[in-house]
């Protein structure tokens, strides 16, 4: 295996993290849902730096630098593995945390106009209405809550019934699957480099 493999893995983790960060919509309501992506960018950066230090240590034939690089990469591997397992096993806790964070945005009538606009954009994009209680979160549901076209899956009386908290949790789970998939796919490469 090439001495550049950990560094390449760091580039891949970093690049996927940046891609996921750039594809989010910048909505105030969903910013917290991408914490795993920020962590992925940080881990990718650290692995890139450690990969460089490992290559430099190999070039200089410094056993001390190589040992430090090995220990730090092993520590990161163990922490990533533990975080992945905890993230996969504690889904209900994460769902409750998301709902609690979103509860801070209710009642909607007391929120600034920017939050209302972000919610309306989110409702139109995710085909949902309200934050926690569906259309009941609004005094009068805005146009973004109304069903459009032929998608009447969750419509009742022409209004979307699914609360946006459900759709945001689904969005987080999709992002988490990508993060976990990349992390666990790269783990054997990092282990084989040691």
PDB file of C-alpha atoms in Angstrom:
ATOM      1  CA  UNK A   1       0.000   0.000   0.000  1.00  0.00           C
ATOM      2  CA  UNK A   2       1.267   3.460  -0.853  1.00  0.00           C
ATOM      3  CA  UNK A   3       2.482   5.762   1.942  1.00  0.00           C
ATOM      4  CA  UNK A   4       0.161   8.379   0.430  1.00  0.00           C
ATOM      5  CA  UNK A   5      -2.992   6.306   1.093  1.00  0.00           C
ATOM      6  CA  UNK A   6      -3.936   7.987   4.405  1.00  0.00           C
ATOM      7  CA  UNK A   7      -3.434  11.378   2.781  1.00  0.00           C
ATOM      8  CA  UNK A   8      -5.598  10.354  -0.193  1.00  0.00           C
ATOM      9  CA  UNK A   9      -8.273   9.076   2.205  1.00  0.00           C
ATOM     10  CA  UNK A  10      -8.153  12.444   3.956  1.00  0.00           C
ATOM     11  CA  UNK A  11      -8.669  14.199   0.613  1.00  0.00           C
ATOM     12  CA  UNK A  12     -11.659  11.958  -0.174  1.00  0.00           C
ATOM     13  CA  UNK A  13     -13.285  12.522   3.249  1.00  0.00           C
ATOM     14  CA  UNK A  14     -12.620  16.259   2.983  1.00  0.00           C
ATOM     15  CA  UNK A  15     -13.986  16.456  -0.584  1.00  0.00           C
ATOM     16  CA  UNK A  16     -17.180  14.560   0.246  1.00  0.00           C
ATOM     17  CA  UNK A  17     -17.682  16.780   3.298  1.00  0.00           C
ATOM     18  CA  UNK A  18     -17.271  19.929   1.208  1.00  0.00           C
ATOM     19  CA  UNK A  19     -19.652  18.546  -1.429  1.00  0.00           C
ATOM     20  CA  UNK A  20     -22.327  17.821   1.190  1.00  0.00           C
ATOM     21  CA  UNK A  21     -21.788  21.249   2.774  1.00  0.00           C
ATOM     22  CA  UNK A  22     -22.146  23.032  -0.578  1.00  0.00           C
ATOM     23  CA  UNK A  23     -25.312  21.161  -1.558  1.00  0.00           C
ATOM     24  CA  UNK A  24     -27.210  22.223   1.561  1.00  0.00           C
ATOM     25  CA  UNK A  25     -29.615  25.097   1.129  1.00  0.00           C
ATOM     26  CA  UNK A  26     -28.364  27.478   3.871  1.00  0.00           C
ATOM     27  CA  UNK A  27     -31.749  27.433   5.578  1.00  0.00           C
ATOM     28  CA  UNK A  28     -31.759  28.605   9.231  1.00  0.00           C
ATOM     29  CA  UNK A  29     -34.034  25.720  10.167  1.00  0.00           C
ATOM     30  CA  UNK A  30     -31.750  22.985   8.826  1.00  0.00           C
ATOM     31  CA  UNK A  31     -28.267  24.341   9.618  1.00  0.00           C
ATOM     32  CA  UNK A  32     -27.933  22.132  12.702  1.00  0.00           C
ATOM     33  CA  UNK A  33     -28.788  19.058  10.636  1.00  0.00           C
ATOM     34  CA  UNK A  34     -25.362  19.128   8.971  1.00  0.00           C
ATOM     35  CA  UNK A  35     -23.146  18.852  12.059  1.00  0.00           C
ATOM     36  CA  UNK A  36     -21.880  15.463  10.870  1.00  0.00           C
ATOM     37  CA  UNK A  37     -20.713  17.083   7.642  1.00  0.00           C
ATOM     38  CA  UNK A  38     -18.662  19.661   9.555  1.00  0.00           C
ATOM     39  CA  UNK A  39     -17.126  16.860  11.584  1.00  0.00           C
ATOM     40  CA  UNK A  40     -16.338  14.994   8.378  1.00  0.00           C
ATOM     41  CA  UNK A  41     -14.513  18.041   6.961  1.00  0.00           C
ATOM     42  CA  UNK A  42     -12.487  18.387  10.171  1.00  0.00           C
ATOM     43  CA  UNK A  43     -11.559  14.691  10.208  1.00  0.00           C
ATOM     44  CA  UNK A  44     -10.593  14.803   6.537  1.00  0.00           C
ATOM     45  CA  UNK A  45      -8.342  17.793   7.182  1.00  0.00           C
ATOM     46  CA  UNK A  46      -6.683  16.119  10.172  1.00  0.00           C
ATOM     47  CA  UNK A  47      -6.099  12.893   8.220  1.00  0.00           C
ATOM     48  CA  UNK A  48      -4.576  14.880   5.330  1.00  0.00           C
ATOM     49  CA  UNK A  49      -2.162  16.595   7.722  1.00  0.00           C
ATOM     50  CA  UNK A  50      -1.311  13.318   9.433  1.00  0.00           C
ATOM     51  CA  UNK A  51      -0.804  11.674   6.037  1.00  0.00           C
ATOM     52  CA  UNK A  52       1.629  14.411   5.115  1.00  0.00           C
ATOM     53  CA  UNK A  53       3.475  14.014   8.437  1.00  0.00           C
ATOM     54  CA  UNK A  54       3.631  10.249   7.891  1.00  0.00           C
ATOM     55  CA  UNK A  55       5.076  10.704   4.399  1.00  0.00           C
ATOM     56  CA  UNK A  56       7.573  13.242   5.693  1.00  0.00           C
ATOM     57  CA  UNK A  57       8.492  10.904   8.561  1.00  0.00           C
ATOM     58  CA  UNK A  58       9.030   8.066   6.098  1.00  0.00           C
ATOM     59  CA  UNK A  59      11.152  10.295   3.885  1.00  0.00           C
ATOM     60  CA  UNK A  60      13.286  11.427   6.835  1.00  0.00           C
ATOM     61  CA  UNK A  61      13.241   7.881   8.269  1.00  0.00           C
ATOM     62  CA  UNK A  62      12.074   9.249  11.616  1.00  0.00           C
ATOM     63  CA  UNK A  63      10.616   6.402  13.639  1.00  0.00           C
ATOM     64  CA  UNK A  64       9.336   8.843  16.281  1.00  0.00           C
ATOM     65  CA  UNK A  65       7.315  10.826  13.715  1.00  0.00           C
ATOM     66  CA  UNK A  66       5.989   7.614  12.161  1.00  0.00           C
ATOM     67  CA  UNK A  67       4.953   6.284  15.592  1.00  0.00           C
ATOM     68  CA  UNK A  68       3.145   9.537  16.456  1.00  0.00           C
ATOM     69  CA  UNK A  69       1.385   9.489  13.081  1.00  0.00           C
ATOM     70  CA  UNK A  70       0.351   5.855  13.622  1.00  0.00           C
ATOM     71  CA  UNK A  71      -1.004   6.546  17.120  1.00  0.00           C
ATOM     72  CA  UNK A  72      -2.968   9.598  16.007  1.00  0.00           C
ATOM     73  CA  UNK A  73      -4.425   7.811  12.960  1.00  0.00           C
ATOM     74  CA  UNK A  74      -5.383   4.864  15.167  1.00  0.00           C
ATOM     75  CA  UNK A  75      -7.060   7.221  17.634  1.00  0.00           C
ATOM     76  CA  UNK A  76      -9.001   8.931  14.839  1.00  0.00           C
ATOM     77  CA  UNK A  77     -10.008   5.541  13.433  1.00  0.00           C
ATOM     78  CA  UNK A  78     -11.316   4.396  16.836  1.00  0.00           C
ATOM     79  CA  UNK A  79     -13.196   7.671  17.400  1.00  0.00           C
ATOM     80  CA  UNK A  80     -14.758   7.520  13.914  1.00  0.00           C
ATOM     81  CA  UNK A  81     -15.793   3.935  14.457  1.00  0.00           C
ATOM     82  CA  UNK A  82     -17.318   4.745  17.858  1.00  0.00           C
ATOM     83  CA  UNK A  83     -19.112   7.824  16.481  1.00  0.00           C
ATOM     84  CA  UNK A  84     -20.463   5.799  13.557  1.00  0.00           C
ATOM     85  CA  UNK A  85     -21.771   3.053  15.816  1.00  0.00           C
ATOM     86  CA  UNK A  86     -23.321   5.545  18.241  1.00  0.00           C
ATOM     87  CA  UNK A  87     -24.870   7.494  15.370  1.00  0.00           C
ATOM     88  CA  UNK A  88     -26.362   4.340  13.906  1.00  0.00           C
ATOM     89  CA  UNK A  89     -27.653   3.004  17.228  1.00  0.00           C
ATOM     90  CA  UNK A  90     -29.026   6.189  18.798  1.00  0.00           C
ATOM     91  CA  UNK A  91     -31.430   7.167  16.021  1.00  0.00           C
ATOM     92  CA  UNK A  92     -34.338   7.833  18.395  1.00  0.00           C
ATOM     93  CA  UNK A  93     -32.202  10.134  20.541  1.00  0.00           C
ATOM     94  CA  UNK A  94     -31.168  12.100  17.456  1.00  0.00           C
ATOM     95  CA  UNK A  95     -34.794  12.326  16.294  1.00  0.00           C
ATOM     96  CA  UNK A  96     -35.880  13.646  19.708  1.00  0.00           C
ATOM     97  CA  UNK A  97     -33.009  16.161  19.698  1.00  0.00           C
ATOM     98  CA  UNK A  98     -34.026  17.438  16.249  1.00  0.00           C
ATOM     99  CA  UNK A  99     -37.650  17.838  17.281  1.00  0.00           C
ATOM    100  CA  UNK A 100     -36.582  19.669  20.440  1.00  0.00           C
ATOM    101  CA  UNK A 101     -34.382  22.058  18.415  1.00  0.00           C
ATOM    102  CA  UNK A 102     -37.209  22.698  15.961  1.00  0.00           C
ATOM    103  CA  UNK A 103     -39.645  23.257  18.829  1.00  0.00           C
ATOM    104  CA  UNK A 104     -37.645  26.432  19.578  1.00  0.00           C
ATOM    105  CA  UNK A 105     -39.070  27.908  16.356  1.00  0.00           C
ATOM    106  CA  UNK A 106     -42.663  27.657  17.572  1.00  0.00           C
ATOM    107  CA  UNK A 107     -44.962  29.521  17.724  1.00  0.00           C
ATOM    108  CA  UNK A 108     -44.353  30.689  14.194  1.00  0.00           C
ATOM    109  CA  UNK A 109     -46.207  33.972  14.696  1.00  0.00           C
ATOM    110  CA  UNK A 110     -43.446  35.172  17.054  1.00  0.00           C
ATOM    111  CA  UNK A 111     -40.579  34.332  14.679  1.00  0.00           C
ATOM    112  CA  UNK A 112     -38.736  36.945  12.605  1.00  0.00           C
ATOM    113  CA  UNK A 113     -39.674  37.270   8.956  1.00  0.00           C
ATOM    114  CA  UNK A 114     -36.411  35.607   7.846  1.00  0.00           C
ATOM    115  CA  UNK A 115     -37.301  32.388   9.719  1.00  0.00           C
ATOM    116  CA  UNK A 116     -40.783  32.395   8.202  1.00  0.00           C
ATOM    117  CA  UNK A 117     -39.312  32.844   4.711  1.00  0.00           C
ATOM    118  CA  UNK A 118     -36.836  30.007   5.307  1.00  0.00           C
ATOM    119  CA  UNK A 119     -39.643  27.767   6.515  1.00  0.00           C
ATOM    120  CA  UNK A 120     -41.764  28.591   3.481  1.00  0.00           C
ATOM    121  CA  UNK A 121     -38.850  27.769   1.165  1.00  0.00           C
ATOM    122  CA  UNK A 122     -38.283  24.527   3.074  1.00  0.00           C
ATOM    123  CA  UNK A 123     -41.981  23.648   2.880  1.00  0.00           C
ATOM    124  CA  UNK A 124     -42.022  24.155  -0.879  1.00  0.00           C
ATOM    125  CA  UNK A 125     -38.852  22.102  -1.354  1.00  0.00           C
ATOM    126  CA  UNK A 126     -39.662  19.210   1.010  1.00  0.00           C
ATOM    127  CA  UNK A 127     -43.445  19.225   0.431  1.00  0.00           C
ATOM    128  CA  UNK A 128     -44.336  19.622   4.099  1.00  0.00           C
ATOM    129  CA  UNK A 129     -46.207  22.138   6.241  1.00  0.00           C
ATOM    130  CA  UNK A 130     -45.458  23.547   9.681  1.00  0.00           C
ATOM    131  CA  UNK A 131     -42.624  22.524  11.958  1.00  0.00           C
ATOM    132  CA  UNK A 132     -43.920  20.071  14.548  1.00  0.00           C
ATOM    133  CA  UNK A 133     -47.736  19.955  14.309  1.00  0.00           C
ATOM    134  CA  UNK A 134     -48.138  20.258  10.559  1.00  0.00           C
ATOM    135  CA  UNK A 135     -50.501  22.978   9.265  1.00  0.00           C
ATOM    136  CA  UNK A 136     -51.607  23.662  12.862  1.00  0.00           C
ATOM    137  CA  UNK A 137     -48.325  25.519  13.460  1.00  0.00           C
ATOM    138  CA  UNK A 138     -49.574  28.340  11.228  1.00  0.00           C
ATOM    139  CA  UNK A 139     -52.531  30.612  11.949  1.00  0.00           C
ATOM    140  CA  UNK A 140     -53.266  30.515   8.228  1.00  0.00           C
ATOM    141  CA  UNK A 141     -51.129  28.126   6.142  1.00  0.00           C
ATOM    142  CA  UNK A 142     -49.040  29.994   3.545  1.00  0.00           C
ATOM    143  CA  UNK A 143     -49.132  29.108  -0.170  1.00  0.00           C
ATOM    144  CA  UNK A 144     -46.073  26.852   0.260  1.00  0.00           C
ATOM    145  CA  UNK A 145     -48.246  24.454   2.298  1.00  0.00           C
ATOM    146  CA  UNK A 146     -50.701  23.869  -0.523  1.00  0.00           C
ATOM    147  CA  UNK A 147     -50.396  20.754  -2.666  1.00  0.00           C
ATOM    148  CA  UNK A 148     -49.241  21.288  -6.219  1.00  0.00           C
ATOM    149  CA  UNK A 149     -49.603  19.106  -9.260  1.00  0.00           C
ATOM    150  CA  UNK A 150     -50.265  15.417  -8.989  1.00  0.00           C
ATOM    151  CA  UNK A 151     -48.388  14.773  -5.720  1.00  0.00           C
ATOM    152  CA  UNK A 152     -51.276  14.236  -3.318  1.00  0.00           C
ATOM    153  CA  UNK A 153     -49.636  11.594  -1.104  1.00  0.00           C
ATOM    154  CA  UNK A 154     -49.867  13.547   2.157  1.00  0.00           C
ATOM    155  CA  UNK A 155     -52.556  16.034   1.153  1.00  0.00           C
ATOM    156  CA  UNK A 156     -55.788  16.546   2.991  1.00  0.00           C
ATOM    157  CA  UNK A 157     -58.074  19.353   1.844  1.00  0.00           C
ATOM    158  CA  UNK A 158     -55.348  20.531  -0.542  1.00  0.00           C
ATOM    159  CA  UNK A 159     -52.763  21.134   2.208  1.00  0.00           C
ATOM    160  CA  UNK A 160     -49.646  19.083   3.001  1.00  0.00           C
ATOM    161  CA  UNK A 161     -50.135  17.251   6.319  1.00  0.00           C
ATOM    162  CA  UNK A 162     -46.586  16.049   6.965  1.00  0.00           C
ATOM    163  CA  UNK A 163     -44.719  18.300   9.419  1.00  0.00           C
ATOM    164  CA  UNK A 164     -41.316  19.509   8.264  1.00  0.00           C
ATOM    165  CA  UNK A 165     -39.639  17.924  11.314  1.00  0.00           C
ATOM    166  CA  UNK A 166     -40.323  14.515   9.766  1.00  0.00           C
ATOM    167  CA  UNK A 167     -38.831  15.579   6.433  1.00  0.00           C
ATOM    168  CA  UNK A 168     -35.788  17.186   8.113  1.00  0.00           C
ATOM    169  CA  UNK A 169     -35.122  13.973  10.054  1.00  0.00           C
ATOM    170  CA  UNK A 170     -35.321  12.045   6.773  1.00  0.00           C
ATOM    171  CA  UNK A 171     -32.847  14.519   5.233  1.00  0.00           C
ATOM    172  CA  UNK A 172     -30.466  14.051   8.178  1.00  0.00           C
ATOM    173  CA  UNK A 173     -30.692  10.270   7.864  1.00  0.00           C
ATOM    174  CA  UNK A 174     -29.848  10.455   4.153  1.00  0.00           C
ATOM    175  CA  UNK A 175     -26.790  12.627   4.897  1.00  0.00           C
ATOM    176  CA  UNK A 176     -25.776  10.340   7.756  1.00  0.00           C
ATOM    177  CA  UNK A 177     -25.935   7.312   5.460  1.00  0.00           C
ATOM    178  CA  UNK A 178     -23.521   9.022   3.057  1.00  0.00           C
ATOM    179  CA  UNK A 179     -21.177  10.045   5.897  1.00  0.00           C
ATOM    180  CA  UNK A 180     -21.231   6.579   7.485  1.00  0.00           C
ATOM    181  CA  UNK A 181     -20.834   4.874   4.108  1.00  0.00           C
ATOM    182  CA  UNK A 182     -17.752   6.917   3.231  1.00  0.00           C
ATOM    183  CA  UNK A 183     -16.287   6.540   6.724  1.00  0.00           C
ATOM    184  CA  UNK A 184     -16.721   2.777   6.839  1.00  0.00           C
ATOM    185  CA  UNK A 185     -15.569   2.342   3.228  1.00  0.00           C
ATOM    186  CA  UNK A 186     -12.342   4.222   3.892  1.00  0.00           C
ATOM    187  CA  UNK A 187     -11.672   2.542   7.260  1.00  0.00           C
ATOM    188  CA  UNK A 188     -10.202  -0.681   5.736  1.00  0.00           C
ATOM    189  CA  UNK A 189      -7.896   1.405   3.529  1.00  0.00           C
ATOM    190  CA  UNK A 190      -6.595   3.314   6.548  1.00  0.00           C
ATOM    191  CA  UNK A 191      -6.121   0.073   8.512  1.00  0.00           C
ATOM    192  CA  UNK A 192      -4.257  -1.576   5.645  1.00  0.00           C
ATOM    193  CA  UNK A 193      -1.838   1.395   5.484  1.00  0.00           C
ATOM    194  CA  UNK A 194      -0.572   0.727   8.965  1.00  0.00           C
TER     195      UNK A 194
END
